[in-house]
Amino acid sequence: MIDNQQKRTEGAAGTTDAQKAPQLQPKDIHKEFNGNTVLSDISLDVNAGEVVAFIGPSGAGKSTLLRCVNYLETPSSGDLLIDGKPTVKIASKPTRNELMNLRRQVGMVFQSFNLFPHISVLRNVALPQERVLGRSRKEAEERAMELLTRVGLGDKADARPSKCSGGQQQRIAIARALALDPEIMLFDEPTSALDPELGGEVLAVMQELAATGMTMLVVTHEMSFARRVSDRTVFMADGRIVEQGAPEQVFGAPREARTKKFLEAVLER
Amino acid sequence: MFEQWIQWLPGLLTGLQTSLAVTGLSLLLGLPLGLLFAFGMISRTRILRQATILIVELGRGIPLLVVLYVVYFGLPDGGIVLESFAAAVVAIAFNTGAYTSEIFRAGLLSVPRGHIEAAQSLGLNWTDEARYIVLPQALRAIVPPLMSYSVIVFQATSLGYAIALPELLNSAYQIGSVTFEFLSVFILAGLIYAALSIVVSRFVDAIHSKTAH
């Protein structure tokens, strides 16, 4: 609301963008690995608070696209805009500062959790805050405790990650990312390594997070989650966005033959 | 024979002190060098990577005795004059750095890629990533082989004899040249080397079997 008003006054003062830019805009993101095109010119507008689910067959480029958004993969070309501003000047050559700035705004959760095994659960969540945001140890651990409690794991604070179940580890990983107060969260197949019951715990936390208005990009094979929780579902195949829209539309009345074929195969299981 | 040995022991132990001092200092300088080389070898900067690999290959390819000669007899031509003690430390440290770089590199690469990506995605900078995430995990893989390597360094100090370093072997030779009991004194020197080496090796094995479980 306030932002909108600000923009309007800025607009009146002579700036050209009268409308509020989408929070996240990958523009013509192109990615090649050794001459193979993995992403061909992907463009997308994601608004603040939107939950976007990416579905599609393996090798469609969903994860690669997600990893381009925080530059774990460097796009071969294209632009990545946050709040209408380019995050990296030359897409294929990010500077250290650009990467730091980008990653401060974007949090990520991995399929394999990737908690640090040599430190406690609490330290996993607190350490990045101390090093990246410069919070004091006390402050960081308080915040960590608060988030661990929120994901239902306050009692695991002193344990090593290896003493936690997969579902618990993934919830800790979510808390770790949230502790840095990101504006956008990326989830790369967060439940693929979990059995359905443990996956359910993780999805519940994600659903709660979505309800708080966090912008979320979720690569998932959980069709029911995509359908229920996402504001928009994006179907990708062969490095392209084939179709996107409200989940009811994509799941209920897909327009493209490729989407139909995929959904039939997946939903009949 | 044992009476002789007891008589020679003080002289040999003085030599042993020098051997141990050279071992300690060589490790103190050589291990950080090895770590530095390891980071160089996995660097994303191509020139740095290739330059480091070249240095490491040379360090491992040139026999230690040749390095010792270059440092002790050769460097004075370039105006750098080192005493035998300093020369031994420099040469052995360089050799240690080259050889242990491979141990460090393997340890660094043993840290799962996902942990490094997690550190990066959290916005940790390069030094924090190394200090808090990579090195503590790599250490487990690194410490046992490094301790084994320190035994090799200790034994390699006997090459210091060739540049008149008054270490253990040299002390034994001095005693032999006075008493002509070469066989006896060299056996004693050999036993001293072996005793220390075996103790450290056993210790490493103990650590190994403990961390393995």
XYZ file of C-alpha atoms in Angstrom:
482
model
C 0.000 0.000 0.000
C 2.616 2.439 1.157
C 4.881 1.316 -1.639
C 2.180 1.967 -4.161
C 1.640 5.467 -2.895
C 5.346 6.083 -2.961
C 5.517 4.941 -6.541
C 2.658 7.180 -7.452
C 4.297 10.244 -6.014
C 7.551 9.280 -7.682
C 5.601 8.881 -10.904
C 4.212 12.343 -10.490
C 7.712 13.621 -9.904
C 8.620 12.437 -13.363
C 9.751 8.792 -13.191
C 8.405 6.640 -15.959
C 7.357 3.497 -14.067
C 3.966 4.577 -12.867
C 3.027 1.028 -11.932
C 4.727 -1.015 -9.248
C 7.154 -3.444 -10.835
C 6.787 -7.163 -10.052
C 8.991 -8.219 -7.156
C 10.926 -10.773 -9.168
C 11.437 -10.853 -12.907
C 13.682 -13.319 -14.639
C 13.913 -11.922 -18.181
C 15.033 -14.014 -21.137
C 17.071 -16.259 -18.867
C 19.129 -18.518 -21.080
C 21.317 -21.296 -19.791
C 23.616 -23.623 -21.671
C 25.789 -26.432 -20.350
C 28.540 -27.313 -22.817
C 26.457 -26.313 -25.782
C 23.249 -27.971 -24.526
C 20.426 -25.536 -23.961
C 18.835 -26.179 -20.576
C 16.776 -23.010 -20.356
C 15.719 -21.114 -23.434
C 14.823 -17.509 -22.786
C 12.606 -17.870 -19.750
C 10.682 -14.784 -18.662
C 8.412 -14.570 -15.679
C 6.805 -11.917 -13.490
C 6.363 -12.799 -9.854
C 4.467 -10.401 -7.618
C 5.147 -9.889 -3.950
C 3.403 -12.503 -1.842
C 2.769 -14.794 -4.761
C 3.329 -18.553 -4.480
C 4.452 -20.013 -7.791
C 4.689 -23.776 -8.231
C 6.865 -25.226 -10.989
C 5.850 -28.633 -12.267
C 6.993 -30.730 -15.176
C 9.055 -33.760 -16.140
C 12.644 -34.250 -14.954
C 15.104 -32.389 -17.100
C 12.593 -29.665 -17.877
C 14.912 -27.071 -16.325
C 12.757 -26.271 -13.270
C 15.572 -26.664 -10.761
C 18.057 -24.933 -13.015
C 15.731 -21.950 -13.312
C 15.339 -21.809 -9.548
C 19.114 -22.023 -9.087
C 19.570 -19.184 -11.569
C 17.385 -16.998 -9.367
C 20.001 -17.010 -6.591
C 22.913 -17.559 -8.929
C 23.943 -20.991 -7.744
C 23.857 -21.409 -11.500
C 25.072 -18.525 -13.589
C 22.765 -17.844 -16.531
C 24.450 -17.705 -19.914
C 22.434 -14.587 -20.677
C 19.342 -12.698 -19.613
C 18.410 -10.403 -16.768
C 17.254 -10.955 -13.241
C 15.258 -8.067 -11.831
C 14.155 -7.567 -8.254
C 11.687 -4.729 -7.676
C 12.334 -3.647 -11.233
C 16.082 -3.255 -10.762
C 18.688 -5.532 -12.336
C 20.499 -7.563 -9.661
C 23.521 -8.366 -11.799
C 24.865 -6.017 -14.444
C 26.391 -8.593 -16.734
C 24.340 -11.773 -16.318
C 27.172 -14.181 -17.003
C 29.715 -12.304 -14.847
C 28.266 -11.507 -11.403
C 30.513 -9.614 -9.010
C 30.931 -10.698 -5.421
C 28.916 -7.751 -4.165
C 26.073 -8.425 -6.550
C 25.926 -12.038 -5.412
C 25.919 -11.013 -1.733
C 23.125 -8.527 -2.279
C 21.044 -10.951 -4.299
C 21.423 -13.793 -1.810
C 20.508 -11.550 1.084
C 17.121 -11.102 -0.496
C 16.582 -14.672 -1.610
C 16.536 -17.730 0.639
C 16.791 -21.306 -0.580
C 15.731 -24.728 0.629
C 17.272 -27.804 -1.007
C 16.050 -31.290 -1.735
C 18.869 -32.734 0.375
C 18.419 -30.266 3.293
C 22.154 -29.496 3.423
C 22.297 -28.731 7.123
C 25.829 -28.418 8.430
C 26.488 -31.723 10.230
C 29.306 -30.549 12.512
C 27.301 -27.940 14.444
C 24.085 -28.096 16.444
C 20.652 -27.345 15.051
C 20.620 -24.022 16.882
C 24.038 -23.041 15.512
C 22.930 -23.999 12.005
C 20.221 -21.372 12.247
C 22.217 -18.792 14.217
C 25.624 -18.837 12.527
C 24.547 -17.407 9.143
C 22.735 -14.561 10.923
C 25.907 -13.680 12.821
C 28.142 -13.821 9.768
C 25.812 -12.354 7.155
C 23.671 -9.893 9.097
C 26.187 -9.150 11.837
C 23.770 -10.019 14.618
C 25.226 -10.744 18.031
C 25.358 -14.362 19.102
C 22.652 -13.791 21.704
C 20.373 -12.001 19.281
C 20.916 -14.609 16.579
C 20.262 -17.530 18.898
C 17.101 -15.923 20.221
C 15.825 -15.464 16.697
C 16.884 -19.023 15.860
C 15.007 -20.375 18.862
C 11.919 -18.398 17.901
C 11.957 -19.824 14.371
C 12.707 -23.365 15.496
C 9.749 -23.149 17.835
C 7.636 -21.858 14.985
C 8.463 -24.927 12.865
C 7.829 -27.116 15.905
C 11.418 -28.034 16.720
C 12.391 -25.937 19.721
C 13.292 -29.105 21.616
C 15.849 -30.116 18.977
C 17.960 -26.965 19.307
C 20.940 -28.640 20.965
C 20.881 -31.812 18.878
C 23.076 -32.483 15.884
C 21.181 -32.473 12.567
C 21.932 -36.178 12.085
C 19.783 -36.929 15.143
C 16.732 -35.466 13.415
C 14.428 -37.117 10.912
C 14.426 -35.956 7.313
C 11.240 -33.976 7.806
C 12.695 -32.291 10.866
C 15.923 -31.515 9.037
C 14.013 -29.888 6.222
C 12.017 -27.762 8.645
C 15.284 -26.692 10.287
C 16.615 -25.793 6.847
C 13.529 -23.633 6.295
C 14.089 -21.934 9.650
C 17.742 -21.349 8.743
C 16.776 -19.606 5.517
C 13.990 -17.584 7.148
C 16.325 -16.389 9.898
C 18.021 -14.131 7.375
C 14.718 -12.332 6.673
C 14.615 -13.029 2.938
C 12.025 -11.409 0.728
C 11.762 -14.368 -1.604
C 12.061 -18.069 -0.784
C 13.083 -20.757 -3.250
C 12.189 -24.395 -2.627
C 13.943 -26.959 -4.809
C 11.934 -30.195 -4.514
C 11.796 -29.821 -0.731
C 9.918 -33.070 -0.120
C 11.392 -35.344 -2.782
C 13.782 -37.011 -0.343
C 11.057 -37.629 2.231
C 8.391 -40.254 2.696
C 4.823 -38.918 2.376
C 4.261 -38.549 6.121
C 7.447 -36.586 6.782
C 6.889 -34.637 3.585
C 3.531 -33.643 4.977
C 5.162 -31.929 7.974
C 7.292 -29.884 5.617
C 4.390 -28.972 3.356
C 2.410 -27.810 6.380
C 5.206 -25.420 7.338
C 5.408 -24.168 3.763
C 1.680 -23.647 3.616
C 1.822 -21.625 6.806
C 4.640 -19.573 5.350
C 2.625 -18.931 2.198
C -0.226 -17.681 4.349
C 2.068 -15.061 5.908
C 2.534 -13.494 2.488
C 6.029 -14.725 1.666
C 6.890 -14.771 -2.022
C 7.664 -18.399 -2.817
C 8.965 -20.248 -5.856
C 8.505 -23.979 -5.403
C 9.774 -26.716 -7.690
C 7.726 -29.741 -6.748
C 6.376 -33.119 -7.688
C 3.635 -32.742 -5.076
C 0.731 -32.042 -7.400
C -1.799 -31.660 -4.636
C 0.379 -29.077 -2.907
C 0.818 -27.144 -6.153
C -2.884 -27.287 -6.713
C -3.949 -26.299 -3.228
C -1.331 -23.776 -2.179
C 0.068 -22.088 -5.260
C -1.378 -18.888 -6.674
C 0.048 -19.818 -10.015
C 1.273 -23.069 -11.494
C 3.947 -23.058 -14.169
C 4.360 -26.129 -16.330
C 7.808 -26.504 -17.848
C 9.204 -28.956 -20.381
C 12.416 -29.001 -22.419
C 13.762 -25.794 -20.932
C 10.677 -23.744 -21.712
C 7.558 -22.581 -19.967
C 4.838 -24.473 -21.791
C 1.883 -23.122 -19.890
C 1.092 -21.177 -16.778
C -1.950 -19.956 -14.953
C -4.109 -20.384 -11.896
C -3.766 -23.959 -10.606
C -7.457 -24.669 -11.265
C -6.887 -23.789 -14.885
C -3.597 -25.632 -15.393
C -4.771 -28.756 -13.599
C -8.453 -28.538 -14.514
C -8.337 -27.389 -18.106
C -4.808 -27.476 -19.508
C -4.538 -25.834 -22.916
C -1.382 -27.468 -24.211
C -1.142 -31.094 -25.304
C 2.228 -31.462 -23.532
C 0.676 -30.357 -20.240
C -2.239 -32.753 -20.653
C 0.080 -35.653 -21.360
C 2.180 -34.900 -18.278
C -0.782 -34.430 -15.961
C -2.434 -37.605 -17.183
C 0.732 -39.560 -16.489
C 1.205 -38.017 -13.055
C -2.324 -37.886 -11.769
C -3.225 -41.428 -12.808
C -0.619 -42.909 -10.467
C 77.172 -53.057 23.656
C 74.440 -51.650 25.876
C 77.031 -49.860 27.986
C 78.279 -48.189 24.834
C 74.762 -47.252 23.865
C 74.112 -45.645 27.225
C 77.353 -43.745 26.838
C 76.380 -42.509 23.349
C 72.819 -41.716 24.177
C 73.294 -38.100 25.407
C 75.093 -37.177 22.184
C 72.431 -38.817 20.059
C 69.621 -37.188 21.981
C 71.141 -33.767 21.308
C 70.993 -34.663 17.628
C 67.449 -35.897 18.069
C 66.468 -32.519 19.490
C 67.645 -30.850 16.307
C 65.781 -33.432 14.223
C 62.591 -32.777 16.138
C 63.022 -29.007 15.962
C 63.444 -29.178 12.192
C 60.434 -31.512 11.959
C 58.276 -29.181 14.030
C 59.230 -26.007 12.195
C 58.929 -27.679 8.799
C 55.403 -28.788 9.658
C 54.553 -25.407 11.107
C 55.470 -23.732 7.832
C 54.773 -26.594 5.451
C 51.213 -27.452 6.487
C 49.774 -23.950 5.982
C 51.657 -23.932 2.678
C 49.993 -27.234 1.776
C 46.580 -25.803 2.630
C 47.345 -22.731 0.533
C 48.396 -24.930 -2.392
C 45.203 -26.964 -1.982
C 43.026 -23.853 -2.228
C 45.079 -22.817 -5.257
C 44.548 -26.163 -6.954
C 40.766 -25.989 -6.582
C 40.575 -22.284 -7.385
C 38.195 -21.200 -10.105
C 40.804 -18.788 -11.436
C 42.539 -20.745 -14.142
C 45.930 -19.048 -13.992
C 46.135 -19.446 -10.221
C 45.115 -23.082 -10.487
C 47.654 -23.902 -13.173
C 50.456 -21.997 -11.462
C 49.797 -23.834 -8.203
C 49.669 -27.210 -9.891
C 53.018 -26.459 -11.552
C 54.637 -25.549 -8.224
C 53.186 -28.613 -6.524
C 54.316 -30.931 -9.307
C 57.825 -29.485 -9.092
C 57.806 -29.815 -5.307
C 56.884 -33.459 -5.578
C 58.989 -34.182 -8.612
C 62.302 -32.866 -7.344
C 63.942 -35.148 -4.761
C 64.194 -33.557 -1.336
C 67.984 -33.911 -1.316
C 68.187 -31.848 -4.503
C 65.966 -29.160 -2.935
C 68.219 -29.156 0.129
C 71.290 -28.667 -2.067
C 69.638 -25.889 -4.042
C 68.665 -24.043 -0.875
C 71.918 -24.581 1.010
C 74.569 -24.544 -1.723
C 72.686 -22.863 -4.549
C 70.881 -19.900 -3.042
C 74.106 -18.212 -1.806
C 74.844 -17.565 -5.505
C 71.718 -15.435 -5.493
C 72.825 -13.687 -2.333
C 70.667 -15.702 0.064
C 72.833 -17.446 2.621
C 71.073 -19.763 5.065
C 72.553 -21.792 7.873
C 72.083 -25.522 7.625
C 69.223 -25.436 10.143
C 67.263 -22.741 8.300
C 68.050 -24.299 4.937
C 66.733 -27.665 6.108
C 63.531 -26.092 7.400
C 62.929 -24.168 4.168
C 63.574 -27.168 1.931
C 61.561 -29.648 3.995
C 58.702 -27.185 4.475
C 58.459 -26.686 0.715
C 58.512 -30.431 0.170
C 55.894 -30.906 2.901
C 53.672 -28.232 1.383
C 53.792 -29.889 -2.007
C 53.055 -33.364 -0.690
C 50.389 -32.449 1.855
C 48.522 -30.228 -0.616
C 47.039 -33.396 -2.064
C 45.849 -34.506 1.401
C 44.288 -31.085 2.023
C 42.724 -31.038 -1.420
C 41.130 -34.443 -0.936
C 39.815 -33.295 2.441
C 38.343 -30.108 1.022
C 36.707 -32.011 -1.813
C 35.258 -34.545 0.638
C 32.849 -31.875 1.901
C 29.560 -32.447 0.065
C 28.854 -29.968 -2.703
C 25.403 -29.335 -1.212
C 26.879 -27.902 2.005
C 28.900 -25.435 -0.002
C 25.841 -24.459 -2.030
C 23.886 -24.022 1.187
C 26.603 -21.748 2.568
C 26.573 -19.729 -0.646
C 22.811 -19.471 -0.791
C 22.831 -18.170 2.785
C 25.134 -15.397 1.630
C 28.269 -16.466 3.507
C 31.355 -15.019 1.872
C 34.266 -17.110 0.701
C 36.329 -16.890 3.877
C 33.377 -17.617 6.194
C 32.425 -20.553 4.029
C 35.953 -21.957 4.339
C 36.328 -21.161 8.027
C 32.957 -22.249 9.392
C 31.682 -24.834 6.945
C 34.385 -26.431 4.815
C 37.483 -26.644 7.021
C 35.816 -28.028 10.174
C 34.322 -30.830 8.113
C 37.429 -31.416 6.038
C 39.571 -31.685 9.167
C 38.184 -35.111 9.987
C 39.451 -36.460 6.706
C 42.717 -34.538 6.908
C 44.143 -35.095 10.382
C 44.993 -38.827 10.305
C 46.910 -38.765 6.993
C 48.703 -35.574 8.065
C 49.900 -37.234 11.248
C 51.162 -40.162 9.229
C 52.915 -37.721 6.952
C 54.600 -36.038 9.911
C 56.421 -39.342 10.504
C 57.814 -39.141 6.986
C 58.915 -35.567 7.615
C 60.695 -36.645 10.784
C 62.569 -39.363 8.912
C 63.358 -36.976 6.069
C 65.266 -34.698 8.447
C 68.051 -37.309 8.310
C 68.827 -35.905 4.845
C 69.991 -32.816 6.725
C 73.159 -34.809 7.273
C 74.131 -33.907 3.715
C 74.251 -30.199 4.530
C 76.053 -30.662 7.838
C 72.955 -30.247 9.976
C 73.830 -31.622 13.435
C 70.770 -33.860 13.580
C 70.407 -37.423 14.827
C 72.089 -39.233 11.925
C 74.919 -36.719 11.896
C 75.478 -37.204 15.625
C 75.613 -40.942 15.070
C 78.143 -40.505 12.282
C 80.308 -38.304 14.497
C 80.332 -40.977 17.211
C 81.098 -43.652 14.630
C 84.014 -41.758 13.176
C 85.588 -41.520 16.616
C 84.850 -45.047 17.888
C 84.696 -46.903 14.536
C 81.630 -48.713 15.921
C 79.573 -47.739 12.896
C 77.309 -50.760 12.900
C 76.400 -50.396 16.549
C 75.822 -46.648 16.539
C 73.791 -46.647 13.328
C 71.607 -49.456 14.670
C 70.989 -47.384 17.774
C 70.174 -44.295 15.679
C 67.858 -46.395 13.534
C 66.081 -47.716 16.608
C 65.541 -44.188 17.907
C 63.999 -43.136 14.573
C 61.859 -46.260 14.564
C 60.713 -45.935 18.172
C 59.345 -42.433 17.676
C 57.826 -43.251 14.302
C 56.080 -46.361 15.604
C 54.623 -44.507 18.591
C 53.124 -41.825 16.339
C 51.825 -44.397 13.845
C 50.106 -46.408 16.610
C 48.577 -43.193 17.872
C 47.221 -42.398 14.403
C 45.764 -45.890 14.098
C 44.041 -45.429 17.441
C 42.496 -42.138 16.324
C 41.508 -43.707 13.029
C 39.626 -46.612 14.540
C 37.971 -44.254 17.003
C 36.678 -41.787 14.414
C 35.680 -44.610 12.064
C 33.074 -45.855 14.532
